[in-house]
Each structure stands twice: as C-alpha cells, then as structure tokens.
XYZ file of N, CA, C and O in Angstrom:
564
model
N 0.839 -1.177 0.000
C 0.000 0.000 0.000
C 0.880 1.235 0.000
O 1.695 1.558 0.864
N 0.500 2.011 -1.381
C 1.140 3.030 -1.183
C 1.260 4.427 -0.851
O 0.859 4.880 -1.923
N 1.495 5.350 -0.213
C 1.048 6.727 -0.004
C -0.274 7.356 -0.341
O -1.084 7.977 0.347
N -0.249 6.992 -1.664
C -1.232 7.387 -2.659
C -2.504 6.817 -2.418
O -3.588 7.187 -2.870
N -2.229 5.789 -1.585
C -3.402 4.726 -1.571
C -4.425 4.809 -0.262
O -5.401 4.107 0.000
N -3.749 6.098 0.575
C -4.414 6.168 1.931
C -4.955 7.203 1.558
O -4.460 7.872 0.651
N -6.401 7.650 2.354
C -7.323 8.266 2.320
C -6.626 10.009 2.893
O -6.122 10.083 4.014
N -6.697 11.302 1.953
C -6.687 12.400 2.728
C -6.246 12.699 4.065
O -6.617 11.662 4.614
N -5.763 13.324 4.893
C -5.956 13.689 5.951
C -6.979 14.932 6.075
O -6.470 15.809 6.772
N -7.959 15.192 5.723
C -8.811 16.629 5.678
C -10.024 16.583 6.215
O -10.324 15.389 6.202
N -10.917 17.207 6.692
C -11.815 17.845 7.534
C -12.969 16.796 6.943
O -13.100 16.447 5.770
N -14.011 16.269 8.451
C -14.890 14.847 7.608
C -16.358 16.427 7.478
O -16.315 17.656 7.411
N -17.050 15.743 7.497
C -18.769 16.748 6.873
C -18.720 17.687 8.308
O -19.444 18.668 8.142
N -18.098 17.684 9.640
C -18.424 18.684 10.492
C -17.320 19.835 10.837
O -17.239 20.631 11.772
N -16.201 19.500 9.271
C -14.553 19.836 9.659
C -14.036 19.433 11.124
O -13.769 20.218 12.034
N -13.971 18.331 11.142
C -13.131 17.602 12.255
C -12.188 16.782 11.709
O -12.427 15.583 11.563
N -10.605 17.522 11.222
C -9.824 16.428 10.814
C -9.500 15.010 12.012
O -9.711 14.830 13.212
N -8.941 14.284 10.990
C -8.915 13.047 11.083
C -7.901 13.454 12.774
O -8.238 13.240 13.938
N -6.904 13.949 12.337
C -6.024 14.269 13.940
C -6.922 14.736 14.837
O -7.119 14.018 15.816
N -7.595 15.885 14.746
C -8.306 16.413 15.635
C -9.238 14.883 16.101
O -9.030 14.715 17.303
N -9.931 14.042 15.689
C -10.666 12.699 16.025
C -10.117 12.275 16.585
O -10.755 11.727 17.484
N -8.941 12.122 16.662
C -8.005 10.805 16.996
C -6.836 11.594 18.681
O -5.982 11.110 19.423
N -7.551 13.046 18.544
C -7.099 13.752 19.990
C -7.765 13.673 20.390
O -7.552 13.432 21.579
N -9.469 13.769 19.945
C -10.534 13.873 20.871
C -10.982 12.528 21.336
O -11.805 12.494 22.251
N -10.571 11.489 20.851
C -10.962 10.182 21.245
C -9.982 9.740 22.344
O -10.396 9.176 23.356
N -8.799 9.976 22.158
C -7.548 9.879 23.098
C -8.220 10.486 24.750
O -8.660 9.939 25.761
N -8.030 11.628 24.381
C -8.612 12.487 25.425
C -9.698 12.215 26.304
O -9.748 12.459 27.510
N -10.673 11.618 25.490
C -11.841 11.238 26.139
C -11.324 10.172 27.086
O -11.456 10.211 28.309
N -10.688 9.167 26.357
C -10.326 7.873 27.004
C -10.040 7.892 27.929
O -10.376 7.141 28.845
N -8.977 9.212 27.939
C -7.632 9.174 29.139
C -8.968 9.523 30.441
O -8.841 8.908 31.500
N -9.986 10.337 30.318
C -11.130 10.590 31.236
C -11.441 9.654 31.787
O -11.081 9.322 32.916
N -12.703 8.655 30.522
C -12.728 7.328 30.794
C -11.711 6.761 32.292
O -12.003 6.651 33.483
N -10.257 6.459 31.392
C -9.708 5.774 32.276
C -9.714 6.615 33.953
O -10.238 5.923 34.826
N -9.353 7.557 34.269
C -9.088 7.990 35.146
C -9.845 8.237 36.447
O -9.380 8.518 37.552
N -11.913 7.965 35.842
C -12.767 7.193 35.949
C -12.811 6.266 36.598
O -13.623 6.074 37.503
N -11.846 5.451 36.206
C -11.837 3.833 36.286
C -12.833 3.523 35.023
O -12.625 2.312 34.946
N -13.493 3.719 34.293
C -14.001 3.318 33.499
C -13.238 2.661 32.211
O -13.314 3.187 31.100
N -12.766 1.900 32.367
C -11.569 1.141 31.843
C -12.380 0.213 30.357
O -12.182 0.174 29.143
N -13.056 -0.239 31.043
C -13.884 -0.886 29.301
C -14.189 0.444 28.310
O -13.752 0.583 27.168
N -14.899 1.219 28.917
C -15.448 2.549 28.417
C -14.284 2.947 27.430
O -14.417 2.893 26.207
N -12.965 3.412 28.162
C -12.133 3.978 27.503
C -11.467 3.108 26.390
O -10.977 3.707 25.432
N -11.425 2.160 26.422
C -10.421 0.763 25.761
C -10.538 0.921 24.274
O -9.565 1.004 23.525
N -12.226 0.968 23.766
C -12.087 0.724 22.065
C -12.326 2.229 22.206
O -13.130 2.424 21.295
N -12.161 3.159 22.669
C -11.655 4.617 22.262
C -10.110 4.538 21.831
O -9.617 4.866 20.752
N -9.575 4.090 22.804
C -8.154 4.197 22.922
C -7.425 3.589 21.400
O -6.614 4.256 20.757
N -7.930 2.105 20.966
C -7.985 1.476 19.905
C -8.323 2.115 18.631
O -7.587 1.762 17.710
N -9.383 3.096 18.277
C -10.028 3.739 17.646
C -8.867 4.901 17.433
O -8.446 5.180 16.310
N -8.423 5.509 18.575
C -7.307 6.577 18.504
C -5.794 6.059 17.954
O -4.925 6.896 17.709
N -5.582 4.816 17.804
C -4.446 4.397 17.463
C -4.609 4.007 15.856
O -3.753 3.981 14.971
N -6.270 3.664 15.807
C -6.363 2.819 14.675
C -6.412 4.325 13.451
O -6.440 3.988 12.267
N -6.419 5.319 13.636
C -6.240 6.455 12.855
C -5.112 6.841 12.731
O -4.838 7.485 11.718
N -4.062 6.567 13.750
C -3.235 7.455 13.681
C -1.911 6.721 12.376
O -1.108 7.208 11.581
N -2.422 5.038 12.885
C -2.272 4.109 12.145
C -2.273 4.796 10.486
O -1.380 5.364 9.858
N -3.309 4.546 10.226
C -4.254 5.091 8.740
C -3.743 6.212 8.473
O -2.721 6.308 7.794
N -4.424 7.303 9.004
C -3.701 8.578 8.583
C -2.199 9.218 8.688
O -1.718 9.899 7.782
N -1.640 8.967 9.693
C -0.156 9.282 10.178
C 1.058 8.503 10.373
O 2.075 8.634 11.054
N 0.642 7.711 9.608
C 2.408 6.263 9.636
C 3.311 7.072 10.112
O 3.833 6.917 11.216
N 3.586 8.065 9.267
C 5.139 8.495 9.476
C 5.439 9.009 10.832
O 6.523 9.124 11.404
N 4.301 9.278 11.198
C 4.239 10.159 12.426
C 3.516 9.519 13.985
O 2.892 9.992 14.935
N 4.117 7.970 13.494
C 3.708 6.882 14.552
C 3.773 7.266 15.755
O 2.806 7.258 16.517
N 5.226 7.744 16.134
C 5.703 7.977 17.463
C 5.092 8.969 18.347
O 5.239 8.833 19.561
N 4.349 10.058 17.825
C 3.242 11.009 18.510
C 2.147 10.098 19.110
O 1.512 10.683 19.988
N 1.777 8.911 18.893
C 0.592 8.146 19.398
C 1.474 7.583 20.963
O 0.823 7.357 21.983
N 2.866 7.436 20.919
C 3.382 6.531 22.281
C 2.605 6.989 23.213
O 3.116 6.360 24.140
N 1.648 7.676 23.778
C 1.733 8.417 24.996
C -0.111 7.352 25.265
O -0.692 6.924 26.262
N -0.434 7.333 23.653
C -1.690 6.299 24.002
C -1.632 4.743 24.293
O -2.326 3.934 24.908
N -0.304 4.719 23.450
C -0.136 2.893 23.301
C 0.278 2.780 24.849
O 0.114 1.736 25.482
N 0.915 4.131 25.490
C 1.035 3.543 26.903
C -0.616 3.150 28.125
O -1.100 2.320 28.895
N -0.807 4.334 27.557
C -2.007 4.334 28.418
C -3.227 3.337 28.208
O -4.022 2.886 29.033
N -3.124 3.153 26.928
C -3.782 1.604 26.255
C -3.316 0.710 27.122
O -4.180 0.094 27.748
N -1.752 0.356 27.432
C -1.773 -0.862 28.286
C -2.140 -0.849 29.269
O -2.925 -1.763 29.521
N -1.805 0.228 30.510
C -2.329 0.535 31.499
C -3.839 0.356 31.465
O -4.236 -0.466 32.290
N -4.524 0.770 30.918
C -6.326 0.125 30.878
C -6.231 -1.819 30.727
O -6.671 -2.764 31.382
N -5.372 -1.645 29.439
C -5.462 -3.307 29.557
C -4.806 -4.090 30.930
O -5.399 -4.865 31.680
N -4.042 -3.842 30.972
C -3.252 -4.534 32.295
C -4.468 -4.531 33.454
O -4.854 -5.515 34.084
N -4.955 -3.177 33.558
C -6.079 -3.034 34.624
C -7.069 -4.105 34.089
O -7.182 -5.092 34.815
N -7.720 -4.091 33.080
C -8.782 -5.191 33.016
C -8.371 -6.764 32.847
O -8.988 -7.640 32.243
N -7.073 -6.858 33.603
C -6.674 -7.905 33.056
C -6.092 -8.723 32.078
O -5.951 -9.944 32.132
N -5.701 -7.810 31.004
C -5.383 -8.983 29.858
C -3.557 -8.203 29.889
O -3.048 -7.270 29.268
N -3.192 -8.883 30.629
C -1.367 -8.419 31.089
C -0.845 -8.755 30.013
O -0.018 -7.902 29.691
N -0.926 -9.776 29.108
C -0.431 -9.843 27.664
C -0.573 -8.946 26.807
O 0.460 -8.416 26.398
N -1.699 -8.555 26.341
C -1.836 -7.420 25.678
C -1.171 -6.335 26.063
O -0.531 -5.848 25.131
N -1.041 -5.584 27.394
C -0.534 -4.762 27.656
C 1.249 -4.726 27.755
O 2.107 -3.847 27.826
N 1.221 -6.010 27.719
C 2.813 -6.093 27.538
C 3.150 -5.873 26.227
O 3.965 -4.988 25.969
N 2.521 -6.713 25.123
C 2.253 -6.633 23.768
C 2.703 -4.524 23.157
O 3.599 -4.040 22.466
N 1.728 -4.039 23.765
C 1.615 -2.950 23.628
C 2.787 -1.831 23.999
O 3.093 -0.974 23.170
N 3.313 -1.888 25.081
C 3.828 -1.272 25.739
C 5.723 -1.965 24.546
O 6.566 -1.170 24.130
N 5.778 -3.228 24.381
C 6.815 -3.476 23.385
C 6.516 -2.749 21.913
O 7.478 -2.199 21.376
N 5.657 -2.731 21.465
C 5.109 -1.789 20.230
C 6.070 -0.182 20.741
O 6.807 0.464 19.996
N 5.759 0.113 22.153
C 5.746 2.060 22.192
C 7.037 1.639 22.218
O 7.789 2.460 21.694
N 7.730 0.380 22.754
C 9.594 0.856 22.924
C 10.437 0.626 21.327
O 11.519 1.066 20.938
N 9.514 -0.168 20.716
C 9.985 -0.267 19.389
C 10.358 1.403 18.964
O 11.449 1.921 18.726
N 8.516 2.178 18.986
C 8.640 3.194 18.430
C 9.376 4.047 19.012
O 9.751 5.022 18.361
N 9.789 3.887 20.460
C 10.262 5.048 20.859
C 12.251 4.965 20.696
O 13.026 5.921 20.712
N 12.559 3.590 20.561
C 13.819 3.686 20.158
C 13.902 4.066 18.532
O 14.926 4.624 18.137
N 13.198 3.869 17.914
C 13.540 4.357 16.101
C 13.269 5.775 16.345
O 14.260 6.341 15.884
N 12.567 6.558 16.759
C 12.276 7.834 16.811
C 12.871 8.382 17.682
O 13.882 9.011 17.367
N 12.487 8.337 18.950
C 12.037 9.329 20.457
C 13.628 9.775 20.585
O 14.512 9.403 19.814
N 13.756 10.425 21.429
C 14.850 11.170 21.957
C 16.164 10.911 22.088
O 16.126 10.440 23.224
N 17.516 10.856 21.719
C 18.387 10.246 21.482
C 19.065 9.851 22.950
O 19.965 9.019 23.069
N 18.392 10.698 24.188
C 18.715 10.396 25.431
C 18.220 9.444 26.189
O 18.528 8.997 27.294
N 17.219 9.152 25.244
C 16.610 7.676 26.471
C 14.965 8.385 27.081
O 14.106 7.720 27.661
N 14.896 9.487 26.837
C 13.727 9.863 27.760
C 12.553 9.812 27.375
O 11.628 10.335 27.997
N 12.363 8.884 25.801
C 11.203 8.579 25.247
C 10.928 7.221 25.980
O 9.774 6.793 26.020
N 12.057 6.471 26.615
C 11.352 5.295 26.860
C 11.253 5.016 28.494
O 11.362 3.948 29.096
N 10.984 6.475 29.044
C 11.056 6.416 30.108
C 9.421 6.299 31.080
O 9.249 6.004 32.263
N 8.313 6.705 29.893
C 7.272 6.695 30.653
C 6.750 4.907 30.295
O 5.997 4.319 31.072
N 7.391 4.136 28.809
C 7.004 3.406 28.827
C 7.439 2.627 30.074
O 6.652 2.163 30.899
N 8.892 2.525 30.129
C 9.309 1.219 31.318
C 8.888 1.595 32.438
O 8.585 0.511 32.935
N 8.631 2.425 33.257
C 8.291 3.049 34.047
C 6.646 2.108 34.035
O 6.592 1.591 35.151
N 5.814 1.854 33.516
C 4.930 1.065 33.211
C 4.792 -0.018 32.973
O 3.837 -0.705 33.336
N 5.825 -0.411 32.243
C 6.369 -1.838 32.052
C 6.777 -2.351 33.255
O 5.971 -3.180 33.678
N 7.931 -2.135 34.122
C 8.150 -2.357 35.302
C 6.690 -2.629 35.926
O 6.418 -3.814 36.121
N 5.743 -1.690 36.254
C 4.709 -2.158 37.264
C 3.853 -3.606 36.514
O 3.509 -4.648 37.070
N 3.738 -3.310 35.501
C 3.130 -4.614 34.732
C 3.783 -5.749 35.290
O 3.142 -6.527 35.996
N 5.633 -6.019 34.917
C 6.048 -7.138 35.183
C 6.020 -7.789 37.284
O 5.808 -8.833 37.901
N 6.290 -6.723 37.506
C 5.773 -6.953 38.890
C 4.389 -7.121 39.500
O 4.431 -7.555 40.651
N 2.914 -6.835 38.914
C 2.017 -7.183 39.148
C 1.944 -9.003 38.338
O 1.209 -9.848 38.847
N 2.606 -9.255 37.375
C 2.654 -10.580 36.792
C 3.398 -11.438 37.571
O 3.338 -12.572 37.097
N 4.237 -11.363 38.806
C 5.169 -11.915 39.488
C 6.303 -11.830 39.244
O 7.133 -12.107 40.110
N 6.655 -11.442 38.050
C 8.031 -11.249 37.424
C 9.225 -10.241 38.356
O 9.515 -9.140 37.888
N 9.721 -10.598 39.371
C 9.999 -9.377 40.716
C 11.471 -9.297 40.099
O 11.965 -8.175 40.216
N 12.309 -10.283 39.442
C 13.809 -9.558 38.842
C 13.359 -9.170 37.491
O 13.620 -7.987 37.276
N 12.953 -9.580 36.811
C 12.401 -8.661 35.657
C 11.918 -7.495 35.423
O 11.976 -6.925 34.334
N 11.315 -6.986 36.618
C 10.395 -6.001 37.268
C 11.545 -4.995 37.989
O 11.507 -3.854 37.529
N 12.295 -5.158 38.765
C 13.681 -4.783 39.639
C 14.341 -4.380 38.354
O 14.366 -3.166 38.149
N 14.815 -5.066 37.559
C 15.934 -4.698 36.468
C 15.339 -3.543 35.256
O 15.950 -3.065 34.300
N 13.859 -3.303 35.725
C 13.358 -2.494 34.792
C 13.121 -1.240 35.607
O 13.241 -0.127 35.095
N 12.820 -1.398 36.743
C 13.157 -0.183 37.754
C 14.564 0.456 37.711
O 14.841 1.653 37.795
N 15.353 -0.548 37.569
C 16.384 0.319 37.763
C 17.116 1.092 36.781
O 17.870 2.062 36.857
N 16.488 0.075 35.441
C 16.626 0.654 34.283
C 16.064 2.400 34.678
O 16.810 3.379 34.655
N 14.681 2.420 34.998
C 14.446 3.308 34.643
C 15.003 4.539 35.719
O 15.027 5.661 35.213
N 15.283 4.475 36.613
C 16.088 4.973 37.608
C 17.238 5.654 36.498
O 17.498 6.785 36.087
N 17.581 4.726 36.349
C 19.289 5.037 35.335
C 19.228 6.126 34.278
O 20.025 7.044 34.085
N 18.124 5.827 33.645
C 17.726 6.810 32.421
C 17.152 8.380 33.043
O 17.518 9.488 32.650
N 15.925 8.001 34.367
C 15.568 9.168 35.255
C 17.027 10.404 35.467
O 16.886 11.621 35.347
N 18.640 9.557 35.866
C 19.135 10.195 36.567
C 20.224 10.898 35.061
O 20.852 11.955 35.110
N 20.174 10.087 34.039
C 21.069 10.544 33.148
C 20.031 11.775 32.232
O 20.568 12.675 31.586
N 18.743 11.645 32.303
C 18.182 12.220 31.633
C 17.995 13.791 32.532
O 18.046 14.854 31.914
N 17.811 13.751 33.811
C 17.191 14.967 34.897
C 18.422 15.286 35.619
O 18.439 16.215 36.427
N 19.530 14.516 35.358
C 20.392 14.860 36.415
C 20.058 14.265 37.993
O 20.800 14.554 38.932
C-alpha cells in the first residue's frame, strides 16, 4: 500500500480532521480511564491508534503516549499480555524515533516495570526499575 493509496488527511462533513478525532478520542479515554471506566475507555483508545495508524504512519511515534495508556487500561482489566504486547510496540517506536537520550522510553518502562511486577516477574520487574532509575538520573540529572 502506497502513499497514494491512503485516504486524505482533511476535515470529515463537520470539519473535524482526522487528527483532531483521533485527539478527541484519546482524550476522552484518558477521562474514561481515570474514571476507572476502563472498558469505556479501551475501544476509544484502539479507535485513537487505529487512525493514527491510517492517517499518520510516518508520524507513529506522537501516538506513544496512548499505546502507553492503552496498556495501562489493559493490564487493569486484566489482559497483562496485551498490555505487555503494547507497551513493546511504544519501545519499538520510541527507540527508532524518540529522543536520542533515552527519555522517550522512560514513561514506557516506568509502566512496564509495574506490569512485570504485578505478573510476578519481581527480577524482571527490579531490572526495569532500575533501568528506569538510570535513564531518570542521566536524563534529569
């Protein structure tokens, strides 16, 4: 599929571009979640990725901040695979893109860590803490 082959990015019948949808669905979610309304927010969250997908390939790495918070809902409802799933997706993206200091992949592990430690995983979980410790202190001083 080529460039050519994806749909516009431009304003649908109420001028709400496709980005603007895919902030306002995010946004909502992050509510949702914070809620606790965790099902509520979930196929928002999905819906917000699944555009950014479609409309914004190139510009994958602006979505990390949902694929995190996507797992965090998933992990909460239980499905710790998926959210692990997910949260390896944001470190993919955030090492090809994010910050050459490390501080793109700091909100993921930072999340990752609590995941692997709610799964039992306690040196897996430890070695990702400290990971992120390491990156915290090289990145903030």
């Amino acid at each position: 599929e080529g460039a050519g082959d994806r749909e516009p990015a431009r304003p649908n019948a109420v001028g709400v571009t496709p980005l603007d949808r895919a902030t306002l669905l995010d946004t909502r979610a992050q509510t949702l979640a914070r809620l606790g309304r965790n099902a509520e927010a979930r196929p928002l969250f999905y819906e917000s990725l699944a555009m950014h997908k479609q409309y914004f390939p190139e510009d994958a790495h602006s979505a990390i901040p949902t694929w995190v918070s996507l797992a965090v809902v998933e992990s909460d409802l239980g499905n710790h695979q998926a959210a692990d799933t997910l949260l390896q997706s944001a470190m993919v993206l955030a090492q090809r893109f994010g910050a050459s200091d490390g501080s793109s992949l700091l909100p993921i592990l930072a999340v990752r860590a609590g995941l692997l430690e709610r799964l039992g995983q306690l040196d897996s979980a430890g070695a990702t803490f400290r990971e992120v410790i390491r990156l915290r202190e090289q990145v903030v001083g």
